[in-house]
PDB file of C-alpha atoms in Angstrom:
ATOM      1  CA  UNK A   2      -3.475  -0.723-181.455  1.00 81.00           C
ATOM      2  CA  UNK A   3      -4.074   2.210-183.718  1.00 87.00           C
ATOM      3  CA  UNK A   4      -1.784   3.444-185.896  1.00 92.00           C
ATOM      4  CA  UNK A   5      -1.571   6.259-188.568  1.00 93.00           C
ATOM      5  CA  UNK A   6      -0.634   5.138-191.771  1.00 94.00           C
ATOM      6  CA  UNK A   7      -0.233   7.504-195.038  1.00 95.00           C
ATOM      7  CA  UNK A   8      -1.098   5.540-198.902  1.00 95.00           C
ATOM      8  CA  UNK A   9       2.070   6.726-200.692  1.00 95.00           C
ATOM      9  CA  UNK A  10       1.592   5.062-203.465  1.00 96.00           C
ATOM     10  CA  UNK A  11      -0.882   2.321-205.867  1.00 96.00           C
ATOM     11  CA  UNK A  12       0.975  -0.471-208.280  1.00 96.00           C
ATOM     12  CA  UNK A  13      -0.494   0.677-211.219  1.00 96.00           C
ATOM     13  CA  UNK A  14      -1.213  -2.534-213.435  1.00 96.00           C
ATOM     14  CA  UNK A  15      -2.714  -4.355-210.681  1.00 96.00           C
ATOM     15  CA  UNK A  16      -4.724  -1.485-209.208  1.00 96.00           C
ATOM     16  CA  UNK A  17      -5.914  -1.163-213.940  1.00 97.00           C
ATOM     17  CA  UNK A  18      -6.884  -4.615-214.028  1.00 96.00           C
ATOM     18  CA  UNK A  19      -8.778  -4.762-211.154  1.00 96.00           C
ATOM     19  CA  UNK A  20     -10.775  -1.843-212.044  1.00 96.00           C
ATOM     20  CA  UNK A  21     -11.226  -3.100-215.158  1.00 96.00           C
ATOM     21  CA  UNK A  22     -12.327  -6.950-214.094  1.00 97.00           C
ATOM     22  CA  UNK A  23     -14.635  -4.832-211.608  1.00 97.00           C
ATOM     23  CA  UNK A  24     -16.334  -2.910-214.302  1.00 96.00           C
ATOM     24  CA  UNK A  25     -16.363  -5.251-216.221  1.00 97.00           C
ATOM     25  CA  UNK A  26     -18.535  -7.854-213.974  1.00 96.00           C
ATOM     26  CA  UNK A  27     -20.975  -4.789-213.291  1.00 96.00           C
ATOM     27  CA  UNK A  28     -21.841  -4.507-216.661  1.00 95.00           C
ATOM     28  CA  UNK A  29     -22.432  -8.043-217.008  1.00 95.00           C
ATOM     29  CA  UNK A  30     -24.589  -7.704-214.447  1.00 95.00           C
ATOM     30  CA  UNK A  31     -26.063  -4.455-216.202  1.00 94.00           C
ATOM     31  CA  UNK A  32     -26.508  -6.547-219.131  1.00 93.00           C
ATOM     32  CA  UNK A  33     -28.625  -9.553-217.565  1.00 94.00           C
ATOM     33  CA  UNK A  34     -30.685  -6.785-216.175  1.00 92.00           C
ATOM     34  CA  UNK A  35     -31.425  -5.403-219.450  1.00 90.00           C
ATOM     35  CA  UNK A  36     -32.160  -8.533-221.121  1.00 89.00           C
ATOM     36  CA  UNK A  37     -34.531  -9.535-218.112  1.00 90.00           C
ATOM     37  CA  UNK A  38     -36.553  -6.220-218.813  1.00 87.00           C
ATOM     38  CA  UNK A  39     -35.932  -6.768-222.224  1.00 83.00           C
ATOM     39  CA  UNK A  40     -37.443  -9.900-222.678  1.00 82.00           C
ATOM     40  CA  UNK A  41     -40.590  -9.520-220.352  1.00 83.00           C
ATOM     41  CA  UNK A  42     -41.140  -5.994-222.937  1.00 81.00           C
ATOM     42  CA  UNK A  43     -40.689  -8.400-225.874  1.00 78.00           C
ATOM     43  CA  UNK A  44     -43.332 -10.990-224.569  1.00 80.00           C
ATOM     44  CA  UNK A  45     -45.902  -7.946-224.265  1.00 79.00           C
ATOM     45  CA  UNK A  46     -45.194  -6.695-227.781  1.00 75.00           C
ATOM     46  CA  UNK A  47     -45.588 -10.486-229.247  1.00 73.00           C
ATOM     47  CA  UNK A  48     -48.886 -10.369-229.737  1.00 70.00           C
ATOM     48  CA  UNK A  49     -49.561  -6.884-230.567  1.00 74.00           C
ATOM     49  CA  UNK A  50     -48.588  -4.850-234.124  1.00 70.00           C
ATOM     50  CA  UNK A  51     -45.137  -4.592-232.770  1.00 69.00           C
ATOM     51  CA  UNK A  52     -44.750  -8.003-232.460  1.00 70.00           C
ATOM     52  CA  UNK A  53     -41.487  -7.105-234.915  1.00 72.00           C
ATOM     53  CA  UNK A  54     -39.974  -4.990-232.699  1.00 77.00           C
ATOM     54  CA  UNK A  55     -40.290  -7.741-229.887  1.00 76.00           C
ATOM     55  CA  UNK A  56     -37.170  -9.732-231.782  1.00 77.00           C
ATOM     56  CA  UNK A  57     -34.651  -6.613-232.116  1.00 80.00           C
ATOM     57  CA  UNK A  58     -35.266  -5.583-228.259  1.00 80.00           C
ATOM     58  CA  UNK A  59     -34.234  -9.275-227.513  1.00 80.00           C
ATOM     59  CA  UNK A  60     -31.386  -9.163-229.832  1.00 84.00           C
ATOM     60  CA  UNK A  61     -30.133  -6.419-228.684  1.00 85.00           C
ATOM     61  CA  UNK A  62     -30.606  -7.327-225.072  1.00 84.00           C
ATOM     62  CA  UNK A  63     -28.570 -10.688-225.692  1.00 86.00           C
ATOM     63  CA  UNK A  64     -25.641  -8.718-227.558  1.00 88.00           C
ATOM     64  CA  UNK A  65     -25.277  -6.748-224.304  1.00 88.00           C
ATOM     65  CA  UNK A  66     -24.319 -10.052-222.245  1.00 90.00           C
ATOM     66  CA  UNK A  67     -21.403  -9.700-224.438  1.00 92.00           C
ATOM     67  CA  UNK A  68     -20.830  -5.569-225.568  1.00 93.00           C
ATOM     68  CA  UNK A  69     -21.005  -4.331-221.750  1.00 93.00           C
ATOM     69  CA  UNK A  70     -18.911  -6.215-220.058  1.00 94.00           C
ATOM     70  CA  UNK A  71     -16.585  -5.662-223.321  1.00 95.00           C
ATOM     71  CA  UNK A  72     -17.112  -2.200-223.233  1.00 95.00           C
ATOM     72  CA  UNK A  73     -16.963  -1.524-219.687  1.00 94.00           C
ATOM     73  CA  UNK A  74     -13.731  -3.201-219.332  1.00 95.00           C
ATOM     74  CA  UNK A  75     -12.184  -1.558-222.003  1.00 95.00           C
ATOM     75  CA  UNK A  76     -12.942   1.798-221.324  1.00 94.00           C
ATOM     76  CA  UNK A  77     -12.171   1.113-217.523  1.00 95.00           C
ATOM     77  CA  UNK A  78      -8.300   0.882-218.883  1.00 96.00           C
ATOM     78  CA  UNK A  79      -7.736   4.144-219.569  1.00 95.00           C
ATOM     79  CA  UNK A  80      -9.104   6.231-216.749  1.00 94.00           C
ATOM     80  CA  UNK A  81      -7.816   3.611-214.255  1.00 96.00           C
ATOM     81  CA  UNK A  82      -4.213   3.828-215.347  1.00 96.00           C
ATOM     82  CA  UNK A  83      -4.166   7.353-215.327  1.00 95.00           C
ATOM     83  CA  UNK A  84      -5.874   7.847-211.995  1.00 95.00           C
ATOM     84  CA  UNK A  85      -3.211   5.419-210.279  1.00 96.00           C
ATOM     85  CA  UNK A  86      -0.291   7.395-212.486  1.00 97.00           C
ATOM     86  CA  UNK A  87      -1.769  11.022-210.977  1.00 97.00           C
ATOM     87  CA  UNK A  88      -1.710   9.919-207.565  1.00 97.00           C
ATOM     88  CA  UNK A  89       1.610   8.573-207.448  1.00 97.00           C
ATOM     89  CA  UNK A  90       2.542  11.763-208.919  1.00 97.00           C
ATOM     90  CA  UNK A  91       0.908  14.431-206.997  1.00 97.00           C
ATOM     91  CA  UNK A  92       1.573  12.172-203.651  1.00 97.00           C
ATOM     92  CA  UNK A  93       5.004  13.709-203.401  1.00 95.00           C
ATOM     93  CA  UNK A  94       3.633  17.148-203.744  1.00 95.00           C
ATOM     94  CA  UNK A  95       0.195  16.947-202.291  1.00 95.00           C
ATOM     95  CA  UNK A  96       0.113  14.486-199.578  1.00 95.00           C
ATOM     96  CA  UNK A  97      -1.257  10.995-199.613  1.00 95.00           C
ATOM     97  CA  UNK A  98      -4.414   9.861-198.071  1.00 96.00           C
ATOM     98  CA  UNK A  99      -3.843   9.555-194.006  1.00 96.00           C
ATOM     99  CA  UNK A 100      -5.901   7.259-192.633  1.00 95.00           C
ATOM    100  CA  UNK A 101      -5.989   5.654-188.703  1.00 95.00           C
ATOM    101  CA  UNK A 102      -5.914   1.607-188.978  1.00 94.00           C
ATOM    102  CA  UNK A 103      -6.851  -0.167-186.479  1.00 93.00           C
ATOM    103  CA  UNK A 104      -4.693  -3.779-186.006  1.00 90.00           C
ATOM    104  CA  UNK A 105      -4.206  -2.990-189.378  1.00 88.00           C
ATOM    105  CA  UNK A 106      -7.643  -4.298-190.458  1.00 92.00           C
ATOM    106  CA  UNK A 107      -9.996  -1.295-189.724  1.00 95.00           C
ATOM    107  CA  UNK A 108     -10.145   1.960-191.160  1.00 95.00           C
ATOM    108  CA  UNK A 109     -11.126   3.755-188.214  1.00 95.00           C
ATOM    109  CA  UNK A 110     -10.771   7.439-189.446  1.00 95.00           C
ATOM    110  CA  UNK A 111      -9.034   9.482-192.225  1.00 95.00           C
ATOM    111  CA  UNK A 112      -7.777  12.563-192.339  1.00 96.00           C
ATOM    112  CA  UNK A 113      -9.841  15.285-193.722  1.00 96.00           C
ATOM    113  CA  UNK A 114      -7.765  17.854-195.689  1.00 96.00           C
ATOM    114  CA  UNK A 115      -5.575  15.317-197.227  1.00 96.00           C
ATOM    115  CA  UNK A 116      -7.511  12.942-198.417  1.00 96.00           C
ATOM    116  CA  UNK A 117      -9.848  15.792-199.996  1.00 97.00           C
ATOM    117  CA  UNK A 118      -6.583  17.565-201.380  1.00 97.00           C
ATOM    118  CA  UNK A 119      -5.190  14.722-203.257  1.00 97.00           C
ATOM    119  CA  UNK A 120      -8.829  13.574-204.469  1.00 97.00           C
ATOM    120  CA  UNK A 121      -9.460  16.943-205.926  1.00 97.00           C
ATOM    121  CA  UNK A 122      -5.848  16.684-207.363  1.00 97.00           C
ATOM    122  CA  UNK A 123      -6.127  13.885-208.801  1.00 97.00           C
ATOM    123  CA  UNK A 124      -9.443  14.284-210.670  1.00 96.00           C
ATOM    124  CA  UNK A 125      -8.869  18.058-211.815  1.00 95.00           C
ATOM    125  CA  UNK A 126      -5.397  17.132-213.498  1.00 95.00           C
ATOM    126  CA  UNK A 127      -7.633  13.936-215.096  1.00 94.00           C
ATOM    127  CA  UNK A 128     -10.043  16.724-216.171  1.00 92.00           C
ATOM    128  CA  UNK A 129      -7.353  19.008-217.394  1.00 92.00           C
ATOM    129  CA  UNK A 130      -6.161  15.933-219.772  1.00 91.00           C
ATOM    130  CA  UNK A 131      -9.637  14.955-221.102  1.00 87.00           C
ATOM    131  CA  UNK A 132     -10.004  19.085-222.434  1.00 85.00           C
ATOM    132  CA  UNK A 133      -7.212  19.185-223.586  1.00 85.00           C
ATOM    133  CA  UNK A 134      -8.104  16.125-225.752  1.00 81.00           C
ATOM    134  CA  UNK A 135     -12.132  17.062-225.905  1.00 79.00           C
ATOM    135  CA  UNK A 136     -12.288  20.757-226.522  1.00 69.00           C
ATOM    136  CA  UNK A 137     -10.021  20.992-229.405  1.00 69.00           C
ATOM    137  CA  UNK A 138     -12.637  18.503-231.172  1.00 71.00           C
ATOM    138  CA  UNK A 139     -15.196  20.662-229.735  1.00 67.00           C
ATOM    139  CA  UNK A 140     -13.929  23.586-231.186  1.00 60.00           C
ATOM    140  CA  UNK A 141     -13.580  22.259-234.473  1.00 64.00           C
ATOM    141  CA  UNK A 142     -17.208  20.792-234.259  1.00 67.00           C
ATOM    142  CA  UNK A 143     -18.494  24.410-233.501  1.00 62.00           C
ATOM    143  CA  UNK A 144     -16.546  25.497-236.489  1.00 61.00           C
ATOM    144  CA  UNK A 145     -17.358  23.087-239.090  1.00 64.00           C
ATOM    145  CA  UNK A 146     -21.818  23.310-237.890  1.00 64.00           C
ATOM    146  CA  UNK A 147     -20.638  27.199-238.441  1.00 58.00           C
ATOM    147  CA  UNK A 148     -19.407  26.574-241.928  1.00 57.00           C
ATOM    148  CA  UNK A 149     -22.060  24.516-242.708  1.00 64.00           C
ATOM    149  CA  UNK A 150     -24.315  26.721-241.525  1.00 55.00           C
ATOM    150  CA  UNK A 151     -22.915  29.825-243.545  1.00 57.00           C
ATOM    151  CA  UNK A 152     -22.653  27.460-246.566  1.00 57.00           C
ATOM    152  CA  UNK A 153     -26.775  26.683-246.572  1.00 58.00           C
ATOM    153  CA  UNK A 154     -27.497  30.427-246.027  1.00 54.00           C
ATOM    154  CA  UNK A 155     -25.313  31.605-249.165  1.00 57.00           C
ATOM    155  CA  UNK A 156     -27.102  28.690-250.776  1.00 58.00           C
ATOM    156  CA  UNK A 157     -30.585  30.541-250.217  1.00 61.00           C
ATOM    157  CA  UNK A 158     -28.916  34.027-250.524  1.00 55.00           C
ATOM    158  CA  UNK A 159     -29.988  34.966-246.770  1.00 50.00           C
ATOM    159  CA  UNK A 160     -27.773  36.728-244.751  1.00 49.00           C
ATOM    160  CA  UNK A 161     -25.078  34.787-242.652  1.00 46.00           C
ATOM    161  CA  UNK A 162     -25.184  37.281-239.688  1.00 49.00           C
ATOM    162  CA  UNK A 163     -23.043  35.977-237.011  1.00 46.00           C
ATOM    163  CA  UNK A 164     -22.530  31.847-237.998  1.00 47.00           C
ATOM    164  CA  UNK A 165     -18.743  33.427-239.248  1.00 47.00           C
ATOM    165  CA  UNK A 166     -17.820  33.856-235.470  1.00 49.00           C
ATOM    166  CA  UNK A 167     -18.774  30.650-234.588  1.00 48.00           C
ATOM    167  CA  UNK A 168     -15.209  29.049-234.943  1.00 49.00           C
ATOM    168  CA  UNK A 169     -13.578  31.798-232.883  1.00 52.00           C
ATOM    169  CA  UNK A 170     -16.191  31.205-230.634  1.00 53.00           C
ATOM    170  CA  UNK A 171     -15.683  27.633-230.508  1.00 58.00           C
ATOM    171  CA  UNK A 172     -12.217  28.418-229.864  1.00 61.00           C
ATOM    172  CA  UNK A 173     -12.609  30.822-227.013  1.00 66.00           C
ATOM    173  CA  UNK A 174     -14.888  27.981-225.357  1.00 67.00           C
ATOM    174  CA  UNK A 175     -12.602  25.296-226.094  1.00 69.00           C
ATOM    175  CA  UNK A 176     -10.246  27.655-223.618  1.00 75.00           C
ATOM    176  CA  UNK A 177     -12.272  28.645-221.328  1.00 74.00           C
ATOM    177  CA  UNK A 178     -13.227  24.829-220.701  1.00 77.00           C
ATOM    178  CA  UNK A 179      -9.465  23.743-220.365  1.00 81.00           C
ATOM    179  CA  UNK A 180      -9.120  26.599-217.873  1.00 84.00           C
ATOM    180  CA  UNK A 181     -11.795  26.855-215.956  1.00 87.00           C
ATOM    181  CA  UNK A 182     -13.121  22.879-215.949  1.00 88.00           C
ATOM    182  CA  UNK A 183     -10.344  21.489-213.753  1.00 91.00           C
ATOM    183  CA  UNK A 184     -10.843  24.658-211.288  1.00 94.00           C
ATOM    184  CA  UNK A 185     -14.465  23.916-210.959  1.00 94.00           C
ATOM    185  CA  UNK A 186     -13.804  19.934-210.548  1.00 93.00           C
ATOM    186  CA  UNK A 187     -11.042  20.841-208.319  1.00 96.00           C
ATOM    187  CA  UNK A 188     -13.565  22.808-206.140  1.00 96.00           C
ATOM    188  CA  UNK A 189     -16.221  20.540-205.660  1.00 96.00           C
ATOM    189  CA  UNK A 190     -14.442  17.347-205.407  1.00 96.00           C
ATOM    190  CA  UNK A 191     -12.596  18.867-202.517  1.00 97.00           C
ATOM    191  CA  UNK A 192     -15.694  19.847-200.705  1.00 96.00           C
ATOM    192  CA  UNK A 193     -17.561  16.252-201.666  1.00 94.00           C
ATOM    193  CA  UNK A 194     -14.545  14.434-200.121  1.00 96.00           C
ATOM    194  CA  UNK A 195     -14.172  16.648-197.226  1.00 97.00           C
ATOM    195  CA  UNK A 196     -17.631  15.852-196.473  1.00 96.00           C
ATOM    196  CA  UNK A 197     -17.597  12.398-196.542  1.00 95.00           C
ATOM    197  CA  UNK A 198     -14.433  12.007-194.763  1.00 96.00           C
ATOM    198  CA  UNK A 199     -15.869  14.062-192.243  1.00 97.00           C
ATOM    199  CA  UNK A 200     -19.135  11.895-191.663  1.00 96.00           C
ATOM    200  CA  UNK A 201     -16.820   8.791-192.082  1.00 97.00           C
ATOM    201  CA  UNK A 202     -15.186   9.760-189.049  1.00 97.00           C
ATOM    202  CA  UNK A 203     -18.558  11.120-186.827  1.00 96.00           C
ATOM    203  CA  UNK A 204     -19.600   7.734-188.419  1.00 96.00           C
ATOM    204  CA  UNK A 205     -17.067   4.502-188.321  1.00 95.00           C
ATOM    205  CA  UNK A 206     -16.680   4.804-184.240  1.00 94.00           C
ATOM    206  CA  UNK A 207     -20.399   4.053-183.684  1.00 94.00           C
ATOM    207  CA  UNK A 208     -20.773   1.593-186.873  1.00 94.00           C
ATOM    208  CA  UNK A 209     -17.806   0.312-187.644  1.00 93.00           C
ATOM    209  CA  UNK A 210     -15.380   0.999-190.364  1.00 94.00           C
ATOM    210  CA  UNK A 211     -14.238  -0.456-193.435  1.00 96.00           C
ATOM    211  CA  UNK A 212     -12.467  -3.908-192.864  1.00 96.00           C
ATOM    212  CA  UNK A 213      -9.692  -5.332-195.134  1.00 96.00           C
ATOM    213  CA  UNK A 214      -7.023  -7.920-194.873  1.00 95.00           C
ATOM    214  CA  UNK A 215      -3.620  -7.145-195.832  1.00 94.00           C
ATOM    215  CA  UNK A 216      -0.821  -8.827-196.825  1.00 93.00           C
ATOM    216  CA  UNK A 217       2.610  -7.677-195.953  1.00 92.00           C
ATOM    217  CA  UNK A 218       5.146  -7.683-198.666  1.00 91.00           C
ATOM    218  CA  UNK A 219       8.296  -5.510-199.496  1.00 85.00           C
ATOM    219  CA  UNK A 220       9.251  -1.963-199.478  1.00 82.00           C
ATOM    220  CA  UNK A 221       6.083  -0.771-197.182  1.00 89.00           C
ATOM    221  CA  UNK A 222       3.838  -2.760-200.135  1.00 95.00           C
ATOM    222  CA  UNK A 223       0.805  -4.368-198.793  1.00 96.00           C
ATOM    223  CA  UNK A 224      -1.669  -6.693-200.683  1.00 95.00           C
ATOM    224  CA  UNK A 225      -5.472  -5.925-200.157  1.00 95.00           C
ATOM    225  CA  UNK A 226      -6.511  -9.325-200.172  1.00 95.00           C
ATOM    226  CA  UNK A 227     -10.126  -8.851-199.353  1.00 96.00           C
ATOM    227  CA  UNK A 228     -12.751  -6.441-197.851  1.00 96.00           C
ATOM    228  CA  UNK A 229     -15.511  -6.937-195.883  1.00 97.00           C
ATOM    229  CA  UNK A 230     -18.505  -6.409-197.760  1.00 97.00           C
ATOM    230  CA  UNK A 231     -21.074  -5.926-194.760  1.00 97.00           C
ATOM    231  CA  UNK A 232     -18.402  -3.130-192.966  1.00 96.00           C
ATOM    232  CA  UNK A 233     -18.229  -1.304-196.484  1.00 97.00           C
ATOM    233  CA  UNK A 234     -21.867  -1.475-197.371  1.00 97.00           C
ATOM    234  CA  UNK A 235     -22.781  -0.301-193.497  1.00 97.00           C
ATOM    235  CA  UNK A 236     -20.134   2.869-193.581  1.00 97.00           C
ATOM    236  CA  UNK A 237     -20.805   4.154-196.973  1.00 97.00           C
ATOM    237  CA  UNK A 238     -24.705   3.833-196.416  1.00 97.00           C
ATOM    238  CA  UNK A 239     -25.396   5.451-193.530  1.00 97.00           C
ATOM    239  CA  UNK A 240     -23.225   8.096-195.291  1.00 96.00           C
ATOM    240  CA  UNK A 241     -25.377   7.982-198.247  1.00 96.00           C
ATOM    241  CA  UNK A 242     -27.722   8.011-195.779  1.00 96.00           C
ATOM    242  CA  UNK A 243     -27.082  11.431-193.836  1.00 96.00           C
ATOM    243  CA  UNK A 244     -26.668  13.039-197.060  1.00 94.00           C
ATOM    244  CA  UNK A 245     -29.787  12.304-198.343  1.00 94.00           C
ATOM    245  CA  UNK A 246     -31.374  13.534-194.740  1.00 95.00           C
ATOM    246  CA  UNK A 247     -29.543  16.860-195.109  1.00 93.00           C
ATOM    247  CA  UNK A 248     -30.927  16.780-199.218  1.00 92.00           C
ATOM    248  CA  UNK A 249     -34.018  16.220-198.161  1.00 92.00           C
ATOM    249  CA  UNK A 250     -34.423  18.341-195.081  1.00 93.00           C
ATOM    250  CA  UNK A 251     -34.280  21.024-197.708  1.00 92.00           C
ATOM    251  CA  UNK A 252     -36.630  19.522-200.003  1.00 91.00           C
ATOM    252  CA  UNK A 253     -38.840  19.212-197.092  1.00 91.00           C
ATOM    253  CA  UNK A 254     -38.819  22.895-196.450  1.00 92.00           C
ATOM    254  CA  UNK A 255     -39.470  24.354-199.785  1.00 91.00           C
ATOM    255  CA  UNK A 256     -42.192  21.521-200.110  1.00 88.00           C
ATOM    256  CA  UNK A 257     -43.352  22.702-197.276  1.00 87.00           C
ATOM    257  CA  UNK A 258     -43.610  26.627-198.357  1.00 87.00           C
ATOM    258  CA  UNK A 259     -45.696  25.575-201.377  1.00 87.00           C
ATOM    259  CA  UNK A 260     -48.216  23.850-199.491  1.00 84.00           C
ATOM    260  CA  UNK A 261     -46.777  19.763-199.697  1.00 85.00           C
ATOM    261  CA  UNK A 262     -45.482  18.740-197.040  1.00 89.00           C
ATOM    262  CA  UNK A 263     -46.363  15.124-197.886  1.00 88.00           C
ATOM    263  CA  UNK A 264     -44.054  15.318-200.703  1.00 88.00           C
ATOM    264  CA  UNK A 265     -41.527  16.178-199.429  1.00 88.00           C
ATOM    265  CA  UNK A 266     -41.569  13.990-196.510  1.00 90.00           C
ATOM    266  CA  UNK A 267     -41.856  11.345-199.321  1.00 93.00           C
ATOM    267  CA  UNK A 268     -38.914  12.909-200.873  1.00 92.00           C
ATOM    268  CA  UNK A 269     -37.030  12.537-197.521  1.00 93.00           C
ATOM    269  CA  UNK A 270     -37.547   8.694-196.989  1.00 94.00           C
ATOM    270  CA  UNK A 271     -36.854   8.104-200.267  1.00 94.00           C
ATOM    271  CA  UNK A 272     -33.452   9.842-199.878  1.00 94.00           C
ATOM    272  CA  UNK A 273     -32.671   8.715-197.305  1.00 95.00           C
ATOM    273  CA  UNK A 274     -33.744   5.186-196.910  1.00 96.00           C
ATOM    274  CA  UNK A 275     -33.280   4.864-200.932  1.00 95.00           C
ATOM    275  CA  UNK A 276     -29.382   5.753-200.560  1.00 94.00           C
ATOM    276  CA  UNK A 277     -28.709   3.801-197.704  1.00 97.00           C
ATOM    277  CA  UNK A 278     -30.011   0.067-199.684  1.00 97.00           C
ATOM    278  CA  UNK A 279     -28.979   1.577-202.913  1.00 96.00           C
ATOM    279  CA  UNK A 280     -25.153   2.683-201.552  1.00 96.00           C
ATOM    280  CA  UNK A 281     -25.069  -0.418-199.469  1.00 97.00           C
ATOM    281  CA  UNK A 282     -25.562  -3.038-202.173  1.00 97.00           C
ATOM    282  CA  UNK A 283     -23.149  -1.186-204.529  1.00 96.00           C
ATOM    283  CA  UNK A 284     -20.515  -1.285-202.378  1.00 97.00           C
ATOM    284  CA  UNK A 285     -21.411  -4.639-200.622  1.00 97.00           C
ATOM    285  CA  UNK A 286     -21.904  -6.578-204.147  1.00 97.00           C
ATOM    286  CA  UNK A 287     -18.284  -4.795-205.207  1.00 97.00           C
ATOM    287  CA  UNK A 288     -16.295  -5.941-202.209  1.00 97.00           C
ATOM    288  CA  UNK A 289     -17.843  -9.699-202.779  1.00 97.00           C
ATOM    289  CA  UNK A 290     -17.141  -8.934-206.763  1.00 97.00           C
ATOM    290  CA  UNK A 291     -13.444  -8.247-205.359  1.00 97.00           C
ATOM    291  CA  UNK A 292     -12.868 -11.042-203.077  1.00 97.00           C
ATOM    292  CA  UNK A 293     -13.913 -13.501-205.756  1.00 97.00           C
ATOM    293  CA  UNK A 294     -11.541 -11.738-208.550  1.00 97.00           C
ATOM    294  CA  UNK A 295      -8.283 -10.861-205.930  1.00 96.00           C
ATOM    295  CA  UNK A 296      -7.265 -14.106-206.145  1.00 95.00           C
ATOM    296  CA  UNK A 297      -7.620 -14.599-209.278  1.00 95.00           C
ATOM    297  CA  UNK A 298      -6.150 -11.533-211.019  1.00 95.00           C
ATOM    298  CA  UNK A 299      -4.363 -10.038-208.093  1.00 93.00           C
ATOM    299  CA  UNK A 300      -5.397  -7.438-205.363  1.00 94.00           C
ATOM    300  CA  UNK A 301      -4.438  -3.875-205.184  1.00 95.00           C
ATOM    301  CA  UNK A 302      -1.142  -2.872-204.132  1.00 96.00           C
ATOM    302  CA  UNK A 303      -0.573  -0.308-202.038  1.00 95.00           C
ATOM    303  CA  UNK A 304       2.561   1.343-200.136  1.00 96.00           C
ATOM    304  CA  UNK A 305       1.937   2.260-196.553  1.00 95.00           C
ATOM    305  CA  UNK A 306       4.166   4.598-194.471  1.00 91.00           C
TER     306      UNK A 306
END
């Protein structure tokens, strides 16, 4: 039985940590990457005149088992908390996201306009609060490389010409960028989501949708207690995978009008075969990165209506 189901809200601390722990693991993983590369670059410069470089390379490459996954969790906080915050904010104003569950295990579509409306809510307000903490510091960045600047020129006795209006300058940017920023992110992220909700739903009836298991619990709440990782790896590739057809349909064209139309096939199989293994294994190693950490740390929370 299918039923329609709209996400009116995320538990914030578990939806943070989660996010976090998730980050977190990837750039662990990130990090044994590096020091693979790392080390097989520091064997080559052993026995050459940069042998000494060979033993910072490592070092640094071993640090990173510990300063990514460090970093990446930390910095996850932040953003994580505040995108959970916006969306139980805006829900009452913009909508949740709709989706159609099947036995309430499958995603089997999801409605367009609102889950690209509170998407494009969500991350323009997020934009509108990093301006209005980054362009202030940009402004006063502009201004001080303008004083600076005015201060070596009366140093040499040349002329200053127009480093003065650099601060206002700095200033009018800083405003434009808190203005306009969040429009523009607004803008796109709608049409991005719109898209891919769109193809998920030409898509997920011939391949399947994304699978979870949820757990009932009060007040509408329902724990996701896993997802399957070969349903979300299949969905979200072939989706990677039609956009990088359409991308490089277009590359093949203009390829084409100069004369290469071996590059830009090239360019199309690499799109498109490239995103679907690339988009797969993302989202296929995250779901099995998830299932291993849910019970551990607790799933996300979600209320269903």
């Amino acid at each position: 039985m299918k039923t329609m189901k709209e996400l009116k809200s995320i538990k914030i601390v578990p939806y943070t940590i989660m996010n976090a722990a998730l980050n977190a693991v990837w750039g662990f993983i990130f990090a044994i990457i590096l020091l693979i590369f790392g080390g097989a670059f520091a064997s080559l410069l052993s026995g050459t005149e940069l042998a000494p470089l060979s033993g910072v390379i490592l070092g640094i490459s071993v640090a990173g088992l510990i300063v990514f996954p460090v970093g990446s969790f930390l910095l996850s906080i932040m953003p994580s908390f505040l995108q959970a915050l916006l969306y139980n904010l805006l829900v009452p104003k913009l909508g949740g996201i709709q989706i159609e569950l099947e036995e309430m295990t499958e995603v089997t579509r999801a409605e367009v306009v609102p889950f690209a409306l509170i998407l494009a809510g969500v991350t323009a307000v997020f934009q509108l609060i990093m301006q209005l903490v980054i362009a202030p510091l940009q402004a006063v960045l502009i201004e001080l490389i303008g004083g600076i600047g005015t201060l070596a020129l009366a140093a040499t006795n040349a002329t200053a010409g127009q480093l003065p209006a650099m601060g206002g300058a700095g200033a009018l940017g800083a405003i434009v960028n808190i203005i306009l920023s969040p429009l523009i992110t607004f803008i796109f992220v709608f049409i991005g989501a719109a898209i891919a909700a769109l193809l998920y739903n030409f898509l997920a009836p011939k391949l399947g949708g994304m699978k979870v298991e949820l757990a009932q619990m009060t007040d509408n709440f329902f724990g996701v207690e896993s997802i399957n990782p070969v349903a979300i790896g299949l969905i979200t590739g072939a989706i990677a995978a039609v956009l990088g057809l359409i991308l490089g349909i277009i590359f093949l064209i203009l390829f084409a009008a100069l004369g290469s139309i071996e590059a830009g096939i090239l360019i199309l199989l690499t799109y498109v075969i490239g995103g679907f293994i690339l988009v797969f294994i993302a989202y296929a190693l995250t779901a099995l990165i998830y299932n291993v950490l849910s019970p551990k740390i607790g799933s996300f929370k979600i209320q269903l209506e």
